[in-house]
Amino acid sequence: MVAAAAAHDLIVTSGGVSVGEEDHVRAAVEASSGLTFWRLAIKPGRPVALGQVDGTAFFGLPGNPVTA
């Protein structure tokens, strides 16, 4: 993800930001630079992430196309 941050202005992912054991994107972003927010305070809540990876904006969407 750090290599993508160096070469791009925005990183958008689809999948990997939910709460499952195999959703590793959220943990990787938190370890790199951190998340600004994760999940929205609406009903039903959606696993959406916003943050930065080495100064590059990051936007994470859920893997399910309907929820994204």
One Martini backbone bead per residue (centre of mass of N, CA, C, O) as a GRO file, in nm:
protein
   68
    1MET     BB    1   0.054   0.065  -0.016
    2VAL     BB    2   0.301   0.255  -0.023
    3ALA     BB    3   0.347   0.245  -0.329
    4ALA     BB    4   0.073   0.371  -0.403
    5ALA     BB    5   0.115   0.640  -0.248
    6ALA     BB    6   0.363   0.738  -0.422
    7ALA     BB    7   0.187   0.723  -0.717
    8HIS     BB    8  -0.074   0.857  -0.576
    9ASP     BB    9  -0.359   1.058  -0.465
   10LEU     BB   10  -0.554   0.794  -0.448
   11ILE     BB   11  -0.709   0.541  -0.240
   12VAL     BB   12  -0.918   0.265  -0.353
   13THR     BB   13  -1.122   0.026  -0.194
   14SER     BB   14  -1.267  -0.315  -0.228
   15GLY     BB   15  -1.257  -0.429   0.054
   16GLY     BB   16  -1.132  -0.497   0.392
   17VAL     BB   17  -1.329  -0.300   0.609
   18SER     BB   18  -1.449  -0.481   0.795
   19VAL     BB   19  -1.505  -0.739   1.066
   20GLY     BB   20  -1.348  -0.959   0.962
   21GLU     BB   21  -1.075  -1.176   0.968
   22GLU     BB   22  -1.008  -1.105   0.639
   23ASP     BB   23  -0.988  -0.787   0.705
   24HIS     BB   24  -0.680  -0.605   0.630
   25VAL     BB   25  -0.692  -0.304   0.546
   26ARG     BB   26  -0.751  -0.153   0.805
   27ALA     BB   27  -0.491  -0.243   0.958
   28ALA     BB   28  -0.286  -0.127   0.752
   29VAL     BB   29  -0.371   0.171   0.780
   30GLU     BB   30  -0.336   0.198   1.087
   31ALA     BB   31  -0.025   0.127   1.077
   32SER     BB   32   0.064   0.359   0.897
   33SER     BB   33  -0.139   0.641   0.970
   34GLY     BB   34  -0.452   0.621   0.970
   35LEU     BB   35  -0.779   0.688   1.073
   36THR     BB   36  -1.043   0.904   1.069
   37PHE     BB   37  -1.268   0.686   0.982
   38TRP     BB   38  -1.510   0.421   1.091
   39ARG     BB   39  -1.788   0.416   1.005
   40LEU     BB   40  -2.129   0.492   1.020
   41ALA     BB   41  -2.385   0.685   1.199
   42ILE     BB   42  -2.597   0.473   1.068
   43LYS     BB   43  -2.894   0.320   0.952
   44PRO     BB   44  -2.722   0.108   0.850
   45GLY     BB   45  -2.414   0.033   0.905
   46ARG     BB   46  -2.103   0.104   0.739
   47PRO     BB   47  -1.789  -0.007   0.608
   48VAL     BB   48  -1.622   0.290   0.616
   49ALA     BB   49  -1.313   0.442   0.504
   50LEU     BB   50  -1.090   0.709   0.633
   51GLY     BB   51  -0.759   0.828   0.526
   52GLN     BB   52  -0.399   0.760   0.547
   53VAL     BB   53  -0.109   0.698   0.325
   54ASP     BB   54   0.157   0.864   0.338
   55GLY     BB   55  -0.038   1.133   0.260
   56THR     BB   56  -0.257   0.961   0.124
   57ALA     BB   57  -0.559   0.920   0.033
   58PHE     BB   58  -0.822   0.714   0.188
   59PHE     BB   59  -1.077   0.480   0.048
   60GLY     BB   60  -1.307   0.248   0.198
   61LEU     BB   61  -1.493  -0.021   0.077
   62PRO     BB   62  -1.705  -0.247   0.053
   63GLY     BB   63  -1.742  -0.556  -0.118
   64ASN     BB   64  -2.032  -0.503  -0.150
   65PRO     BB   65  -2.201  -0.353  -0.405
   66VAL     BB   66  -2.457  -0.260  -0.255
   67THR     BB   67  -2.309  -0.109  -0.013
   68ALA     BB   68  -2.118   0.073  -0.200
   0.00000   0.00000   0.00000
